[in-house]
Protein backbone atom coordinates (compact mmCIF):
# COMPACT_ATOMS: atom_id res chain seq x y z
CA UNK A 1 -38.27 -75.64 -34.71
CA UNK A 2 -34.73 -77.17 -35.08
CA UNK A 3 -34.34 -74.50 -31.71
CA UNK A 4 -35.91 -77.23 -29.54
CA UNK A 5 -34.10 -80.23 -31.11
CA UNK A 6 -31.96 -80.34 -28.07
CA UNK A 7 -34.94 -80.24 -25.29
CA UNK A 8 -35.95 -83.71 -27.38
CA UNK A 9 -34.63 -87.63 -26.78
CA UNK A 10 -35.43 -89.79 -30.16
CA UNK A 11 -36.76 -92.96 -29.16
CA UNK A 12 -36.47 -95.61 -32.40
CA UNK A 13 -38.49 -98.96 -32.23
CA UNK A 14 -40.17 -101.26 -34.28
CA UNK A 15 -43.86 -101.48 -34.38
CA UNK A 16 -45.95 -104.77 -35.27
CA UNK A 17 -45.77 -104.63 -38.53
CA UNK A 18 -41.67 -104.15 -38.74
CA UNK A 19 -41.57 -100.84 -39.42
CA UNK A 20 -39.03 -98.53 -37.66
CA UNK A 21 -40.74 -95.56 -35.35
CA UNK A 22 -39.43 -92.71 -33.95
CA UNK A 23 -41.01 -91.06 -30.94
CA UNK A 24 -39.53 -88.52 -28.95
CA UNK A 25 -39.46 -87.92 -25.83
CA UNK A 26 -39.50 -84.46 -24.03
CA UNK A 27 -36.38 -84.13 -22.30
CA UNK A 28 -36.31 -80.61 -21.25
CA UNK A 29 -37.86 -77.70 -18.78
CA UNK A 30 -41.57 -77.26 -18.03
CA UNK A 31 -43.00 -74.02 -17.01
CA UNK A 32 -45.97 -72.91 -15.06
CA UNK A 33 -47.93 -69.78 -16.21
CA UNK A 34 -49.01 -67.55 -12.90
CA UNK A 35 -53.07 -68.05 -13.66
CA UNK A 36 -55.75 -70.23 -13.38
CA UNK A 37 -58.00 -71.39 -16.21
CA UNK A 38 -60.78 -68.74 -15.72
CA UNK A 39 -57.56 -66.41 -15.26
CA UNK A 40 -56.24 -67.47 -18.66
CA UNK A 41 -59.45 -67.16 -20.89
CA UNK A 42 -60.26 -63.71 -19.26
CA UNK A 43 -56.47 -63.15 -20.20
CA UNK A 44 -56.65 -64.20 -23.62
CA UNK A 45 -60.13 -62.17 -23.87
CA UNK A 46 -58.90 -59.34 -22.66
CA UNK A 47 -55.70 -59.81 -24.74
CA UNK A 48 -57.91 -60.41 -27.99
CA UNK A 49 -60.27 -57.18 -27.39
CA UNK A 50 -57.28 -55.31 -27.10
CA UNK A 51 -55.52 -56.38 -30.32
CA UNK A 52 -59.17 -55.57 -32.20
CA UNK A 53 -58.92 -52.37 -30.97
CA UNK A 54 -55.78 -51.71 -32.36
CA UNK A 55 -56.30 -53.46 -35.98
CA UNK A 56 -59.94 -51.40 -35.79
CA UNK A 57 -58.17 -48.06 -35.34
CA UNK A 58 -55.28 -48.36 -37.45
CA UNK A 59 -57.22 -49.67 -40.42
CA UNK A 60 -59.70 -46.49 -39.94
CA UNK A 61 -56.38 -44.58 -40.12
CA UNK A 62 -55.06 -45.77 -43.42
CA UNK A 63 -58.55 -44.97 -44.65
CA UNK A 64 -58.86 -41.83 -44.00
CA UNK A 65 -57.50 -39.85 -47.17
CA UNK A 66 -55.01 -37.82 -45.26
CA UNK A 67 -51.80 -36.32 -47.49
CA UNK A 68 -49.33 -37.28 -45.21
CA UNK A 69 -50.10 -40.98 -45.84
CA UNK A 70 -48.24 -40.46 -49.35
CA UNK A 71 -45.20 -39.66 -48.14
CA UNK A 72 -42.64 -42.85 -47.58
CA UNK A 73 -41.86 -41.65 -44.17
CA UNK A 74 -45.33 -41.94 -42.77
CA UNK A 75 -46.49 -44.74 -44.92
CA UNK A 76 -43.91 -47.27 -44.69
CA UNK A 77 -43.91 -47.15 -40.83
CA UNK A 78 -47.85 -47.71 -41.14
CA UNK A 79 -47.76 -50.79 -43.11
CA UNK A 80 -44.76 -52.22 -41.36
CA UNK A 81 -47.39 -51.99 -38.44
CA UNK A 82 -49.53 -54.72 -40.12
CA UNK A 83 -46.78 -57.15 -39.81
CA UNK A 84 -46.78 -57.71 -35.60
CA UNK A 85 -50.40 -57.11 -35.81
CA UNK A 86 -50.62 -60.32 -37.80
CA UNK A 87 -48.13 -62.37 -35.47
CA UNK A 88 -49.83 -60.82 -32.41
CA UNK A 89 -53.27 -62.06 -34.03
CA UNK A 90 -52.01 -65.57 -34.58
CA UNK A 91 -49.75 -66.01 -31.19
CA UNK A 92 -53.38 -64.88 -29.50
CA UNK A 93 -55.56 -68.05 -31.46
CA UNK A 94 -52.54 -69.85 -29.84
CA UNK A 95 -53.10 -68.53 -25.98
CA UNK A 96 -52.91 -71.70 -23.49
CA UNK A 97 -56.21 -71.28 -21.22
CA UNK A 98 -55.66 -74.31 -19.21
CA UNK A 99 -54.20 -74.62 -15.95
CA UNK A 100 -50.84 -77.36 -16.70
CA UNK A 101 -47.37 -77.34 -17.33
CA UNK A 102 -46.02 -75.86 -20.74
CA UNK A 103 -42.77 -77.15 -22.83
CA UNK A 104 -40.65 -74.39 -23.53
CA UNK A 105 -41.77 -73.85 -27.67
CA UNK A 106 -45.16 -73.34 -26.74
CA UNK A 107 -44.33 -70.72 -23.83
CA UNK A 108 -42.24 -69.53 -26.79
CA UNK A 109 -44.78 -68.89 -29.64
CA UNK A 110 -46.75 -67.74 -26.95
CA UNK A 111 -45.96 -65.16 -24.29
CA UNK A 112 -42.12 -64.81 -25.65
CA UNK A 113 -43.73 -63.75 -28.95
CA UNK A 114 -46.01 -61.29 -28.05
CA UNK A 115 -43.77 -59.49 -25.87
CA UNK A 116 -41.49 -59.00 -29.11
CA UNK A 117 -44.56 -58.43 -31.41
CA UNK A 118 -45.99 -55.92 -29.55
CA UNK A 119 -42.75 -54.18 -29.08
CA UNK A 120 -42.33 -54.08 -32.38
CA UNK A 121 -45.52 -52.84 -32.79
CA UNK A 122 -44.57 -49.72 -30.54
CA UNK A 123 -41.93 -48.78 -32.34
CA UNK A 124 -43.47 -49.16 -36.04
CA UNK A 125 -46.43 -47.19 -34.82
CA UNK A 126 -44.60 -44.43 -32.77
CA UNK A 127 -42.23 -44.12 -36.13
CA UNK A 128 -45.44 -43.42 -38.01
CA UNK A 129 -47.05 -40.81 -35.55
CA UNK A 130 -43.76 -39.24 -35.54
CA UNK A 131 -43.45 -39.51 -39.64
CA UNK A 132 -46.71 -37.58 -39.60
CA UNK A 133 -45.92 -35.18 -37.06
CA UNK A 134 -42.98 -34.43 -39.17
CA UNK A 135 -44.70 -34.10 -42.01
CA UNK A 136 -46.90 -31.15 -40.52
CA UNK A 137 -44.46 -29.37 -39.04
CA UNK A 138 -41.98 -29.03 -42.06
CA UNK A 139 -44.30 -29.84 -45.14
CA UNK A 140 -47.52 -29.33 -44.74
CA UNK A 141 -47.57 -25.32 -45.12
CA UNK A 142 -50.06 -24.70 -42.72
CA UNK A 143 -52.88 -26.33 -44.85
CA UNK A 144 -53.09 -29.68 -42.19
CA UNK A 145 -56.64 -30.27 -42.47
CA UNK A 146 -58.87 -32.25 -40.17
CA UNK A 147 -57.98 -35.60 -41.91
CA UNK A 148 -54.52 -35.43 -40.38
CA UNK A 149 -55.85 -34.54 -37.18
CA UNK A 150 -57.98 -37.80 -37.68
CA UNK A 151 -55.31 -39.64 -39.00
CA UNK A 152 -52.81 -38.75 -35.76
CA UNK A 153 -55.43 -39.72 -33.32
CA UNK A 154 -56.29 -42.92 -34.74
CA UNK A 155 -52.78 -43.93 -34.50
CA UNK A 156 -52.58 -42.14 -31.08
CA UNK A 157 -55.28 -44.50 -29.95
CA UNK A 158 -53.54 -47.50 -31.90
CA UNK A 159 -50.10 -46.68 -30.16
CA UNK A 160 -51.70 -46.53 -26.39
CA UNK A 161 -54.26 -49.59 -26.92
CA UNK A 162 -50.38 -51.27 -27.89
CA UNK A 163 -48.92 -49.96 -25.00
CA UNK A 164 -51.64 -51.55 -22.81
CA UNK A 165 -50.92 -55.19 -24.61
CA UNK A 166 -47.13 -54.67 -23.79
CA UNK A 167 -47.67 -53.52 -20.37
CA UNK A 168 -49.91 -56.40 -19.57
CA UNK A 169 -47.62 -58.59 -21.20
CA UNK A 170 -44.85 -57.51 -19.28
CA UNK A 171 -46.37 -57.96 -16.07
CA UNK A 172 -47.07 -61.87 -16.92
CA UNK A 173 -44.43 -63.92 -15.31
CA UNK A 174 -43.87 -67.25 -16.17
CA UNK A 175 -41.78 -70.05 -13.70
CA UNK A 176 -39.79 -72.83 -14.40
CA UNK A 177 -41.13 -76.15 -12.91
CA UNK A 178 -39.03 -77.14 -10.23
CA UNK A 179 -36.64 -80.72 -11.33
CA UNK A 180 -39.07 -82.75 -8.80
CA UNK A 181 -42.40 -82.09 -10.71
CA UNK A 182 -41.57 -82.90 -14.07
CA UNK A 183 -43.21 -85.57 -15.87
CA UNK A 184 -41.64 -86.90 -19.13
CA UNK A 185 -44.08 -86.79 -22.37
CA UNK A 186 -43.94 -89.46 -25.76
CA UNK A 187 -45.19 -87.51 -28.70
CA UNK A 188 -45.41 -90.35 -32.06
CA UNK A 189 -43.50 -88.62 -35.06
CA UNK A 190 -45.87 -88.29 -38.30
């Protein structure tokens, strides 16, 4: 967190009992997400669904015994998929649902995260699909059987339920609190 060091003040005083504290104090920019509170939690439902979806059909897809699931090229790209899953998954428990002004870290593990998660996410799964796809056409030998066809359109539906989460993502925008409305926060060091 050593990136947000600078939007902090360190406040040092002595308590009752003569110990030094340190308490900082929030120094820098607040931002304003463009929802309400009902907005938010239908949002982060929504958002959470979504993301379900996805870990629902891509696990069915590395289940299904399909040959072109041993080959590096197909596999690799699948379980590199699991890692943005995971971060999407925990930056989601994390979703703000109420309607106030946001420091810049937790806009950060939030909305600035997902959009690079899911993006991510694209890109590991369309490297899969296209692993497979490549697999077919040059080594398969014409005996693709109707577990690859399974196995392509569970990541097909993995890739597009992604595709929503980043387009949705995309269209959130997020304001900077204007200098006159910001209110200064203490937050006691542990």
């Amino acid at each position: 967190m050593k990136k947000y060091d600078s939007d902090y003040k360190t406040i040092l005083s002595i308590n009752e009992k003569g110990e030094q504290v340190r308490t900082y104090e929030y120094q820098g920019d607040y931002y304003k997400l463009p929802f309400d509170s009902a907005q938010m939690r239908k949002f982060k439902k929504f958002f959470m669904l979504t993301l379900a979806g996805v870990i629902l059909v891509h696990i069915l897809g590395g289940v299904i015994n399909n040959p072109g699931m041993r080959n590096f090229y197909v596999a690799i790209p699948y379980a590199f998929a699991a890692l943005p899953i995971f971060n999407l998954f925990r930056s989601g428990i994390r979703l703000p649902i109420e309607d106030r002004k946001y420091r810049r870290e937790e806009i950060s593990v939030t909305y600035e995260r997902f959009t690079n998660h899911s993006l991510f996410l694209l890109i590991a799964l369309g490297v899969c699909i296209l692993g497979e796809v490549v697999y077919l056409v040059f080594f398969s030998k014409g005996g693709a059987g109707a577990s690859e066809a399974y196995f392509l359109v569970a990541e097909c539906a993995a890739i597009a339920l992604g595709l929503v989460i980043y387009i949705s993502l995309k269209k959130v925008v997020i304001n900077k609190v204007p200098e006159e409305e910001k209110t200064t926060v203490a937050a006691e060091a542990a």
